[in-house]
Every structure is written in structure tokens, then in C-alpha cells.
């Protein structure tokens, strides 16, 4: 530390430059992490909020809620233990004047079952009849809807009133709108397919599937959301690659610096300073650089998070960010180990002039 | 008391194709309390001799004994530790770290060798004698060559070594300062029983040495101290 701090103080410019590079890379990593996290949540928030274990879909639906139908007979035969029936419909919500269309996920619920009972209403109240809906808060915050507003899902569709909101309830990156199963079924199929739901959600461990249905773990179901896994692995790849870039940048920089310091390290070796002390010097240079870099980029990320409009799907999770910060610092330590061999091999005779 | 002893030391540089014999059958000894000048023409092997003495280079053959221990056969790590505790080097070039202020050059010595360094009183006295007491807040690149060399001399003495090895320490100093630092080293040897070995081309400095070891073409012998023409 002693040597490192003074060295950095004397060569402010070159250390500032490299620190700037680390700040930029770390900032990019932070933002990508927040975006990955935010997008991943926007895909699954609603399902997470149900706190469920299993989902039962039509066995021909290929794990897709959109394509699944469960008939009234199938539903009747299935286990009723801790079960909630849902009817899903992808639809554009719009105001009565047909303005402000927003792609949404409409989910029909049964008022006697747990999803409805456990809805955490943040504004207004839960819906009580077939003419009312509860919507994800983002519809109010970013799309200009308001409590009490009358909405519909198609030109001549039924008119619903927004009576309440829930927080963090998106599905497939669209706001969720909760209504009664009956209302959604009528919107979706007309009156002739009453009582056909999309899926049964379980908080218990259902074992036996009724004919024509398939039981899935909720986590597997989420992994099968179109694009979900691909998106996550793309982000993971980018972040891993950026960490690798951090490692390479820091090790190249420290290597070049170490090469430049060979004559001085040689003097110290003549004076009997151990390889260990010099090694610690290189590592602490790396540590100081990366810690300062991470702190600055952390502050930038924080400023970004408070100035980012709500519509941008970014979630700044402290634990996740902390883990990322530790990774960046870890990379710098590994980067600091690369010039170690050079340090160990410096010949003190180099300091003594002459041939 | 016998401090340093080199017996039949040879140093050959190069590979099988081309070899240079830098030192040939060197027998040398130094006692505590002695100042010894190493003299000889350029390229005769003086620096090589000094490097072997300090464990910076290993000899091709022969024995190096310091304080009764087989220094020549210690491993690099042991030699490094021995240097830290017992040997002060004053080099021709690159003595100071460019990114440390003068005062920090000494603080660094405190970091790497935590005990038995010279006290603050001695430090101040010597800093004044070497006229570097006002330079403590300067970086090496703000000092003249002579000032840098004086800082290097004090840096070598700072760890209170019992052996001081100097390769032309006075080359960058003006006559007055050269004599003054030489007197200081002599004083140190005589009063504190240290061994000072110094390569020099400066005939005026021979007044302050006890012995003159002359190396010519890699062969060395003690000669009359008053034989100044041979420097
Ligand atoms: N590392 C080396 N490799 C090859 N030859 C060397 C090396 N160091 C010194 N020599 C040779 O050894 C001889 C003695 O050099 P040196 O000890 O530096 O002389 P001096 O210090 O007396 O001028 C010279 O011929 C020099 O070329
Ligand atoms: Mg020389």
C-alpha cells in the first residue's frame, strides 16, 4: 500500500486513465446486470407473485400458457387442493376513445382461490365483479392510465373499470390486468366456451395429471417462456465477457507498468527487498485501481437508477450489484498476478550499471 | 576481526562459444573497522567483484564467507534477507525510486526493515552533514545528480548495515562533498567498526582508506595505499 499510494499520487494521469477505463467497463457491467435483471423480472414477476409450485397446462400446449386450454370437465376431475384457475389472454388494453393502446396480459381469476385472495392491492381495492379490473401499477405510472378509468380490450368489447393496482406484476414483459375468469372467458372466446380456463396453478405438489393435461414445475414453466432463457444466457455471456475484458485490460496495464519499473525494482532487490513485498505492491496497485473504479461506477449506476424513467426495465438489486463488484475486484487481483513472474525474475544486477 | 573472505573466486561470463573471464582466482579479505578501496582500470572486473561480494551475482567457482557463514552458497532468498540486514549498497545509477519523496525513501526502508535502523537523531545529523536535510519533501527528479547521490548514501546507511559496498559513490559529487562523504564513511568504519568497501577512481579519496585492493584484468592484490598513480 505504501508504495502503491505514492506511486499513484506521482503518476496521477496514467492511473486516472486506466481507472477511467475500469469505471466505464464496470459501469457497463452494472447497467447490463440491471437490464438483465429487469428484463428477466418483467418476464416472470406475476408468476413469482403467485408463490406457486406447479402449473397444469394442456399437454398439447408445449408449455405455453398462451396455447393452453383446460376444459371444465378436466378441471372438475383435477385435484382441488390449493389450486387457482387462471384464464390468460394477450390483448391490447385501450381507453373508451380507443386511444392509448398498451399490450397487456389479461389474467382471469376465481374470487374464491388463492391468487385473488392474495393480490397485494397498493391503490384502490380488489375487483369484486365482472365489470372491474385490477392492473399493474406500470399502466398508471408509464402509460397514463388512472384509477377509475374505463377501459376495453377490443372495439366493441365489454367496458371495465380500473378499481385497483398491484405492484411488480408483469408477465412476458407486459403489464398484467386481473379480472374474473368469467369476464376474461367471455372476452376471449365469446359466450359459447364458458368455463374453459388456460391453466391451473397449484401451491401443492400435484402428482397425477388428468388425461390431456401436463404438470410442470413453475420454474421449468418460466424457463419455457418464449425468449426467456435465450435472453438470460445472452446477458450472462456479455457480462462474463466484460469481466474477461476487465481482466485483460488490468493485466496488460500492470504488466506494462511493471516492465517500466524493472530498474527500480532491481534497486529494491539489491537493497534486500523481498519478491513478496514487490508482488504485494503490484497487487495493491490493482486493488486500488479496481476498488476506486468500482466505487465510481457504482455511484454512476446509482445516479442512473434514480434518473431512469420507470418504463425502462432495469432493476438495481444491491446484492446482485455487490456480487458483480466483487467479481470485478477479483478480476483485478487475478490481473495483478500476471506480472508476478516478471517481478520474480528481475535481476538485481540490472540496477548496478556496467555491462 | 575477519568480516569478509573470498577464496579462489572465479567469474566467467558467456557460454561455451565466447567466454570472458572477469575475475580470476581472487583472494580477498576485509576486517571490521576497515575502509578498503577497490581500484583498477575500466573493465578490469571491479563491478563484477562488488556484485559477487554482495550476492547479486554468483561466482563461477570459489568461496564467499561473510561473518563466518557461507554466503556464496545461500539461496537467493537467504542472500536477499542477509543483504537487507547487513549490507548497505551505494550504486552508480538508479538509486532512488522516482515516485517517492526523499523522506519516503527512508520510510520505505522502515517498512521493509522494521528494526535496528539508525535513530532519528543520527539521521538528522547525517542529513545535515550531507546537506540534504532541506530536500526531504522533494522528488528525486527535482534534485541535482549530486544531491541524489547524497540521498542514496544516507539511504544505504539508514538501515545501519555492518558492511557498506559502494560503486563509485562520489563520482557525481563535487570535490568538497566527495571528501566530506568519504570522511563520513571512514568515521563510521573506524568508530562503529563497520566494513566499508568502495570502488573509486578518485586519487584524493585514498587518504581516507586503510587498504587498496587493485584489480587488473580480473586479477587482484592489495597494494600500497599511497600508490596513488595506480588509481
Ligand atoms: N553480464 C555480463 N556479461 C558478459 N560480460 C560481462 C558482464 N558483466 C561484465 N562483463 C565483462 O566483465 C569484465 C569486467 O567488467 P566490470 O566488472 O564491469 O569492470 P569494471 O567495473 O572494472 O569496469 C568486462 O570485460 C565486461 O565486459
Ligand atoms: Mg564498473
XYZ file of C-alpha atoms and ligand atoms in Angstrom:
614
model
C 0.000 0.000 0.000
C 2.759 2.418 0.996
C 4.466 2.249 -2.385
C 1.236 1.945 -4.370
C -0.432 5.037 -2.946
C 2.647 7.180 -3.535
C 3.198 5.795 -6.988
C -0.393 6.556 -7.956
C -0.073 10.033 -6.484
C 3.045 10.742 -8.546
C 1.637 9.322 -11.777
C -1.907 10.621 -11.468
C -2.511 10.930 -15.162
C -1.705 7.407 -16.262
C -3.520 5.898 -13.304
C -6.559 8.120 -13.907
C -6.717 6.925 -17.488
C -6.702 3.273 -16.588
C -9.132 3.944 -13.768
C -11.422 5.622 -16.295
C -11.343 2.506 -18.447
C -12.239 0.376 -15.437
C -15.031 2.799 -14.499
C -16.507 2.556 -17.979
C -16.331 -1.218 -18.163
C -17.679 -1.642 -14.628
C -20.491 0.831 -15.357
C -21.394 -1.131 -18.472
C -21.395 -4.340 -16.441
C -23.619 -2.768 -13.778
C -26.106 -1.416 -16.320
C -26.217 -4.689 -18.236
C -26.781 -6.550 -14.985
C -29.622 -4.210 -14.072
C -31.125 -4.591 -17.522
C -30.777 -8.375 -17.481
C -32.321 -8.475 -14.047
C -35.106 -6.072 -15.011
C -35.999 -7.869 -18.225
C -35.903 -11.225 -16.534
C -38.259 -9.949 -13.847
C -40.585 -8.354 -16.390
C -40.969 -11.815 -17.845
C -41.868 -13.563 -14.625
C -42.892 -11.090 -11.889
C -46.576 -12.006 -11.982
C -45.862 -15.719 -11.736
C -43.429 -15.090 -8.878
C -46.099 -13.092 -7.063
C -48.392 -16.125 -7.088
C -45.953 -18.103 -4.933
C -46.895 -21.330 -6.600
C -45.257 -24.720 -7.029
C -46.862 -26.317 -10.049
C -48.805 -25.373 -13.123
C -51.098 -27.682 -15.067
C -51.437 -26.977 -18.785
C -52.974 -28.710 -21.758
C -50.487 -31.394 -22.823
C -50.562 -30.143 -26.420
C -49.697 -26.592 -25.355
C -45.941 -27.250 -25.301
C -45.529 -25.453 -22.020
C -47.065 -22.259 -23.389
C -49.805 -20.580 -21.375
C -50.972 -18.775 -24.499
C -51.837 -22.038 -26.245
C -53.248 -23.942 -23.315
C -56.932 -24.664 -22.674
C -58.349 -26.767 -19.865
C -61.934 -27.798 -20.246
C -64.487 -27.634 -17.453
C -64.564 -31.476 -17.298
C -60.780 -31.711 -16.943
C -60.820 -29.045 -14.259
C -63.531 -30.883 -12.371
C -61.505 -34.129 -12.315
C -58.265 -32.424 -11.214
C -57.143 -32.070 -7.621
C -58.690 -29.040 -5.949
C -56.067 -28.786 -3.220
C -54.561 -25.255 -3.045
C -55.471 -24.606 -6.643
C -56.170 -21.400 -8.559
C -57.628 -21.414 -12.059
C -56.492 -18.771 -14.500
C -57.650 -17.695 -17.919
C -54.978 -15.897 -19.891
C -55.470 -13.563 -22.814
C -52.922 -11.385 -24.612
C -54.743 -8.198 -25.550
C -54.279 -4.503 -26.139
C -55.936 -2.518 -23.427
C -57.366 0.810 -24.594
C -59.380 3.725 -23.351
C -63.008 4.152 -24.455
C -61.924 6.706 -27.046
C -59.727 3.883 -28.390
C -56.588 5.832 -27.553
C -53.514 4.777 -25.636
C -53.352 1.104 -26.653
C -50.992 -0.926 -24.487
C -50.103 -4.576 -24.975
C -51.109 -6.399 -21.814
C -51.567 -9.813 -20.268
C -55.114 -10.252 -19.023
C -55.427 -12.908 -16.327
C -58.787 -14.178 -15.180
C -59.034 -15.283 -11.551
C -61.538 -17.089 -9.378
C -62.519 -14.962 -6.396
C -62.562 -17.975 -4.068
C -58.996 -19.030 -4.886
C -55.583 -18.002 -3.540
C -54.264 -15.758 -6.306
C -57.266 -13.481 -5.993
C -57.238 -13.604 -2.211
C -53.518 -12.863 -2.007
C -53.399 -9.995 -4.503
C -51.495 -7.183 -2.798
C -53.533 -4.118 -3.712
C -51.425 -0.951 -3.418
C -54.077 1.543 -4.557
C -57.876 1.278 -4.680
C -59.440 -2.117 -3.952
C -59.596 -5.631 -5.375
C -62.138 -6.232 -8.168
C -65.443 -7.598 -6.947
C -67.492 -8.237 -10.096
C -67.207 -8.971 -13.827
C -67.028 -5.267 -14.689
C -63.941 -4.400 -12.665
C -60.205 -4.951 -13.160
C -57.052 -4.571 -11.104
C -53.979 -3.523 -13.117
C -50.218 -3.482 -12.742
C -49.051 -0.119 -11.469
C -46.860 0.437 -14.548
C -50.021 1.038 -16.553
C -50.650 4.098 -14.399
C -47.048 5.186 -13.975
C -45.804 4.904 -17.528
C -48.870 4.610 -19.735
C -51.024 7.402 -18.352
C -53.970 5.345 -17.140
C -55.612 6.292 -13.889
C -57.683 4.738 -11.163
C -61.396 4.760 -12.054
C -60.662 4.849 -15.778
C -62.967 2.861 -18.110
C -61.101 0.510 -20.437
C -61.856 -2.186 -23.033
C -59.913 -4.859 -24.896
C -61.432 -4.572 -28.364
C -63.523 -2.169 -30.393
C -66.925 -3.438 -29.263
C -65.649 -5.239 -26.182
C -67.039 -5.087 -22.718
C -66.199 -1.990 -20.680
C -64.227 -2.490 -17.462
C -63.369 -0.063 -14.728
C -59.880 0.069 -13.142
C -60.583 -0.215 -9.408
C -57.165 -1.055 -8.012
C -53.472 -1.580 -8.741
C -50.828 -4.132 -7.848
C -47.069 -3.629 -7.851
C -44.391 -5.559 -9.775
C -46.833 -7.600 -11.783
C -45.604 -8.076 -15.307
C -45.717 -11.152 -17.465
C -43.882 -11.608 -20.789
C -42.683 -8.002 -20.416
C -46.275 -6.670 -20.396
C -48.404 -5.318 -17.555
C -50.871 -7.792 -16.062
C -54.578 -6.936 -15.811
C -56.579 -9.088 -13.395
C -60.301 -9.686 -13.914
C -62.733 -12.506 -13.153
C -62.380 -15.774 -15.073
C -65.899 -15.335 -16.444
C -65.171 -11.875 -17.810
C -61.913 -12.958 -19.463
C -63.501 -16.083 -20.924
C -66.281 -14.014 -22.481
C -63.751 -11.559 -23.914
C -61.565 -14.358 -25.224
C -63.992 -16.908 -26.608
C -67.425 -15.227 -26.674
C -70.189 -16.832 -24.659
C -70.058 -20.361 -26.083
C -66.864 -21.601 -24.374
C -67.710 -20.660 -20.836
C -65.691 -22.285 -18.071
C -62.712 -23.083 -20.304
C -59.657 -21.923 -18.423
C -55.998 -21.697 -19.539
C -54.233 -23.348 -16.636
C -54.462 -24.449 -13.024
C -51.888 -23.044 -10.631
C -51.039 -25.136 -7.549
C -49.441 -24.348 -4.246
C -49.419 -28.045 -3.529
C -47.478 -30.836 -5.125
C -49.918 -32.349 -7.655
C -48.793 -35.789 -8.757
C -51.444 -37.196 -11.056
C -52.243 -35.424 -14.304
C -55.782 -35.646 -15.658
C -55.978 -37.003 -19.231
C -54.907 -34.400 -21.785
C -53.092 -32.256 -19.213
C -49.478 -31.887 -18.168
C -47.984 -30.929 -14.782
C -44.953 -28.603 -14.780
C -42.774 -27.142 -12.055
C -43.286 -23.389 -12.001
C -39.537 -22.791 -12.522
C -39.489 -25.040 -15.613
C -42.559 -23.255 -16.902
C -40.797 -19.892 -16.505
C -37.697 -21.201 -18.300
C -40.006 -22.102 -21.202
C -41.393 -18.575 -21.560
C -40.532 -17.693 -25.173
C -37.151 -15.921 -25.305
C -36.658 -16.012 -21.551
C -33.693 -18.426 -21.352
C -32.119 -17.147 -24.541
C -32.275 -13.596 -23.246
C -30.764 -14.558 -19.912
C -27.916 -16.505 -21.425
C -27.159 -13.675 -23.855
C -26.800 -11.275 -20.952
C -24.777 -13.752 -18.931
C -22.423 -14.183 -21.860
C -21.996 -10.425 -22.308
C -21.329 -9.865 -18.630
C -18.854 -12.736 -18.440
C -17.081 -11.376 -21.489
C -16.865 -7.894 -19.993
C -15.362 -9.376 -16.843
C -12.811 -11.092 -19.031
C -12.052 -7.757 -20.730
C -11.550 -6.219 -17.280
C -9.062 -8.959 -16.501
C -7.158 -8.489 -19.738
C -7.076 -4.683 -19.517
C -5.821 -4.699 -15.937
C -3.215 -7.352 -16.527
C -1.865 -5.659 -19.659
C -1.678 -2.335 -17.854
C 0.048 -3.779 -14.799
C 2.389 -5.768 -16.993
C 3.488 -2.671 -18.921
C 3.884 -0.706 -15.687
C 5.920 -3.493 -14.150
C 8.189 -3.599 -17.192
C 8.777 0.128 -16.812
C 9.625 -0.283 -13.161
C 12.185 -3.056 -13.630
C 15.213 -0.810 -12.890
C 13.624 0.438 -9.676
C 12.503 -2.997 -8.579
C 16.078 -4.108 -9.272
C 17.379 -1.401 -6.902
C 14.978 -2.570 -4.227
C 16.148 -6.132 -4.733
C 19.762 -5.012 -4.309
C 18.685 -3.434 -1.050
C 17.263 -6.778 0.016
C 13.573 -6.080 -0.504
C 11.822 -9.415 -0.984
C 9.898 -10.585 -4.042
C 6.858 -10.845 -1.793
C 6.921 -7.155 -0.935
C 7.173 -6.199 -4.615
C 4.393 -8.647 -5.508
C 2.119 -7.118 -2.893
C 2.922 -3.726 -4.387
C 1.701 -4.833 -7.826
C -1.432 -6.456 -6.381
C -2.284 -3.424 -4.283
C -1.960 -1.221 -7.369
C -4.542 -3.482 -9.000
C -6.752 -3.444 -5.925
C -6.688 0.326 -5.521
C -7.464 0.815 -9.214
C -10.360 -1.613 -9.247
C -11.856 -0.529 -5.929
C -11.784 3.133 -6.937
C -13.137 2.186 -10.366
C -15.946 0.102 -8.913
C -16.913 2.757 -6.368
C -17.092 5.481 -9.023
C -19.050 3.310 -11.444
C -21.283 2.237 -8.560
C -22.094 5.892 -7.889
C -22.755 6.460 -11.589
C -25.036 3.430 -11.610
C -26.886 4.765 -8.587
C -27.379 8.139 -10.316
C -28.582 6.298 -13.399
C -31.058 4.271 -11.365
C -32.683 7.335 -9.825
C -32.873 9.237 -13.097
C -34.087 6.322 -15.228
C -37.767 6.554 -16.306
C -39.940 3.779 -14.857
C -40.614 2.403 -18.324
C -37.016 1.194 -18.698
C -36.922 -2.382 -17.478
C -33.962 -2.087 -15.122
C -33.809 -3.495 -11.643
C -30.942 -2.392 -9.405
C -30.524 -5.165 -6.904
C -27.939 -4.361 -4.221
C -26.920 -7.970 -3.617
C -26.501 -8.671 -7.308
C -24.555 -5.422 -7.842
C -22.365 -6.283 -4.854
C -21.631 -9.669 -6.363
C -20.731 -8.037 -9.677
C -18.460 -5.526 -7.888
C -16.679 -8.367 -6.101
C -16.201 -10.123 -9.450
C -14.602 -7.013 -10.978
C -12.251 -6.676 -7.999
C -11.455 -10.368 -8.172
C -10.570 -9.977 -11.852
C -8.169 -7.181 -10.954
C -6.426 -9.365 -8.377
C -6.035 -12.128 -10.951
C -4.811 -9.466 -13.401
C -2.263 -8.407 -10.792
C -0.930 -11.945 -10.566
C 0.036 -11.995 -14.239
C 3.151 -9.741 -13.918
C 4.266 -11.731 -10.857
C 6.667 -13.919 -12.815
C 8.304 -10.828 -14.292
C 8.786 -9.397 -10.812
C 10.298 -12.617 -9.512
C 12.685 -12.809 -12.463
C 14.045 -9.253 -12.201
C 17.802 -9.491 -11.831
C 19.198 -7.119 -9.176
C 22.406 -6.896 -11.250
C 20.345 -4.712 -13.636
C 20.494 -1.978 -11.024
C 24.224 -1.921 -10.798
C 25.110 -0.432 -14.129
C 28.036 -1.521 -16.255
C 27.733 -4.488 -18.526
C 38.038 -9.328 13.246
C 37.687 -11.070 9.895
C 34.441 -9.947 8.263
C 34.588 -10.943 4.628
C 36.654 -13.584 2.927
C 36.802 -14.508 -0.751
C 38.868 -17.563 -1.616
C 39.886 -18.539 -5.141
C 36.890 -16.816 -6.681
C 36.490 -17.014 -10.448
C 33.839 -15.439 -12.591
C 33.404 -16.370 -16.227
C 30.721 -14.742 -18.355
C 29.233 -16.162 -21.514
C 28.573 -19.613 -22.928
C 30.839 -22.241 -24.499
C 31.212 -20.207 -27.701
C 32.560 -16.983 -26.237
C 33.650 -16.529 -22.680
C 35.026 -13.578 -20.737
C 36.923 -14.262 -17.596
C 36.004 -11.248 -15.482
C 37.641 -12.431 -12.265
C 40.474 -14.890 -11.907
C 41.480 -16.573 -8.698
C 40.501 -13.719 -6.427
C 41.611 -13.932 -2.799
C 40.399 -11.087 -0.709
C 39.585 -10.386 2.883
C 38.288 -7.456 4.853
C 38.100 -6.876 8.582
C 35.602 -4.976 10.653
C 36.521 -1.342 11.029
C 38.352 -1.184 7.707
C 37.888 1.067 4.706
C 39.096 -0.641 1.553
C 39.358 0.984 -1.855
C 38.921 -1.140 -4.964
C 40.873 0.381 -7.813
C 41.792 -0.618 -11.318
C 41.282 0.306 -14.952
C 37.901 0.304 -16.569
C 36.667 -3.167 -17.494
C 39.074 -4.869 -15.119
C 36.318 -6.525 -13.081
C 35.693 -4.151 -10.166
C 31.921 -4.030 -10.506
C 31.766 -7.772 -11.013
C 33.802 -8.204 -7.841
C 31.388 -5.962 -5.952
C 28.330 -7.799 -7.284
C 29.713 -11.137 -6.190
C 30.584 -9.703 -2.806
C 27.002 -8.518 -2.398
C 25.414 -11.738 -3.610
C 23.967 -10.007 -6.672
C 25.942 -12.320 -8.941
C 27.074 -15.810 -8.133
C 30.692 -16.780 -8.652
C 31.597 -19.441 -11.188
C 33.771 -21.023 -8.524
C 35.317 -20.189 -5.186
C 34.040 -19.404 -1.712
C 32.483 -16.292 -0.225
C 32.312 -16.170 3.505
C 30.732 -13.331 5.434
C 30.637 -13.223 9.208
C 31.537 -16.890 9.295
C 28.625 -18.011 7.147
C 28.865 -19.454 3.655
C 27.206 -16.542 1.873
C 28.159 -17.791 -1.584
C 26.096 -20.933 -1.125
C 22.963 -19.380 0.357
C 19.888 -19.364 -1.860
C 18.629 -16.123 -3.410
C 16.033 -15.574 -0.724
C 18.511 -16.027 2.111
C 21.002 -13.723 0.393
C 18.308 -11.106 -0.073
C 17.416 -11.230 3.609
C 21.104 -11.086 4.545
C 21.591 -8.012 2.344
C 18.606 -6.318 3.923
C 20.019 -6.798 7.390
C 23.764 -6.491 6.918
C 24.723 -4.752 3.680
C 24.250 -1.175 2.539
C 24.681 -0.599 -1.193
C 25.511 2.672 -2.848
C 25.090 2.214 -6.588
C 26.306 4.140 -9.601
C 22.873 4.630 -11.126
C 19.163 4.411 -10.270
C 19.466 4.583 -6.528
C 16.160 6.210 -5.705
C 12.568 5.418 -6.546
C 11.297 8.240 -8.769
C 7.821 8.246 -7.209
C 8.929 8.608 -3.616
C 9.792 11.887 -1.953
C 13.171 11.880 -0.245
C 11.613 11.370 3.171
C 9.587 8.441 1.823
C 12.733 6.751 0.510
C 13.669 6.329 4.163
C 10.163 5.466 5.277
C 10.207 2.656 2.745
C 13.372 1.345 4.394
C 11.455 1.343 7.688
C 8.674 -0.649 6.026
C 10.926 -3.382 4.698
C 13.330 -3.490 7.646
C 11.378 -2.724 10.748
C 14.094 -2.706 13.401
C 17.685 -1.672 14.116
C 17.692 1.220 11.676
C 19.554 4.385 12.642
C 17.774 6.648 15.106
C 16.174 9.964 14.215
C 19.000 11.866 15.894
C 21.727 10.208 13.856
C 19.562 10.566 10.783
C 19.200 14.331 11.237
C 22.883 14.745 11.946
C 23.932 12.879 8.807
C 21.273 14.539 6.674
C 22.694 17.916 7.729
C 26.273 16.784 7.095
C 25.306 15.630 3.604
C 23.308 18.836 3.079
C 20.088 17.034 2.212
C 18.061 17.944 5.290
C 16.157 20.597 3.328
C 15.281 18.247 0.495
C 13.031 15.819 2.352
C 9.874 16.958 0.558
C 11.345 16.793 -2.927
C 11.069 14.084 -5.524
C 14.356 12.711 -6.946
C 13.733 14.398 -10.309
C 13.804 17.734 -8.510
C 17.338 17.105 -7.219
C 20.738 17.505 -8.853
C 22.811 14.411 -9.531
C 24.983 15.183 -6.539
C 22.028 15.661 -4.239
C 20.547 12.383 -5.430
C 23.799 10.604 -4.758
C 23.962 12.036 -1.229
C 20.426 10.866 -0.552
C 21.496 7.444 -1.829
C 24.459 7.433 0.553
C 22.213 8.179 3.508
C 19.676 5.627 2.266
C 22.414 2.964 2.292
C 23.484 3.932 5.801
C 19.900 4.218 7.051
C 19.455 0.508 7.716
C 22.570 0.565 9.881
C 24.446 -2.104 7.880
C 27.713 -3.524 9.133
C 29.044 -3.774 5.583
C 28.876 -0.887 3.143
C 29.534 -1.560 -0.527
C 29.852 1.460 -2.788
C 30.459 1.574 -6.538
C 31.975 4.990 -7.297
C 29.712 6.767 -4.837
C 31.482 10.075 -5.198
C 31.575 10.290 -8.993
C 28.619 12.673 -9.144
C 29.791 14.796 -6.207
C 31.905 17.923 -6.290
C 35.346 17.656 -4.680
C 34.275 19.140 -1.381
C 31.223 16.929 -0.969
C 33.146 13.861 -2.155
C 35.761 14.349 0.550
C 33.103 15.040 3.128
C 31.134 11.871 2.413
C 34.346 9.874 2.310
C 35.266 11.216 5.736
C 31.854 10.238 6.953
C 32.272 6.669 5.733
C 35.752 6.480 7.240
C 34.497 7.809 10.530
C 31.716 5.260 10.515
C 34.133 2.384 9.846
C 36.588 3.398 12.475
C 34.200 4.375 15.210
C 31.417 1.886 14.701
C 33.533 -0.973 13.476
C 31.891 -1.234 10.085
C 33.443 -2.573 6.913
C 33.450 -0.124 4.012
C 34.413 -1.312 0.544
C 34.438 1.327 -2.123
C 35.235 1.345 -5.832
C 36.814 4.640 -6.776
C 38.815 6.409 -9.443
C 39.407 9.445 -7.276
C 43.017 9.579 -6.023
C 42.220 12.221 -3.409
C 39.999 9.775 -1.572
C 42.823 7.292 -0.965
C 43.818 9.450 2.030
C 40.780 8.097 3.818
C 41.169 4.402 3.113
C 43.093 1.789 5.043
C 43.842 -0.547 2.175
C 43.860 -0.508 -1.595
C 42.848 -3.657 -3.445
C 43.783 -3.295 -7.058
C 42.150 -5.362 -9.792
C 43.775 -5.572 -13.216
C 42.469 -7.924 -15.889
C 40.442 -9.825 -13.342
C 43.371 -10.449 -11.003
C 43.515 -8.652 -7.690
C 46.056 -7.828 -4.987
C 46.466 -5.434 -2.089
C 48.914 -2.668 -2.890
C 50.409 0.291 -1.064
C 47.723 2.784 -0.163
C 49.984 5.644 -1.040
C 50.496 4.482 -4.591
C 48.047 6.972 -5.996
C 49.228 6.836 -9.601
C 47.682 3.416 -9.942
C 44.115 4.554 -9.312
N 26.827 -9.542 -17.558
C 27.975 -9.639 -18.241
N 28.050 -10.442 -19.304
C 29.195 -10.568 -20.012
N 30.318 -9.924 -19.698
C 30.313 -9.090 -18.636
C 29.130 -8.911 -17.855
N 29.419 -8.037 -16.853
C 30.726 -7.702 -17.017
N 31.266 -8.335 -18.076
C 32.646 -8.242 -18.517
O 33.490 -8.463 -17.413
C 34.589 -7.576 -17.425
C 34.597 -6.763 -16.140
O 33.538 -5.848 -16.113
P 33.254 -4.896 -14.884
O 33.272 -5.712 -13.671
O 32.030 -4.136 -15.159
O 34.520 -3.928 -14.926
P 34.777 -2.543 -14.169
O 33.653 -2.311 -13.205
O 36.074 -2.727 -13.536
O 34.799 -1.507 -15.225
C 34.431 -6.730 -18.669
O 35.232 -7.296 -19.709
C 32.984 -6.850 -19.012
O 32.774 -6.733 -20.409
Mg 32.131 -0.632 -13.023
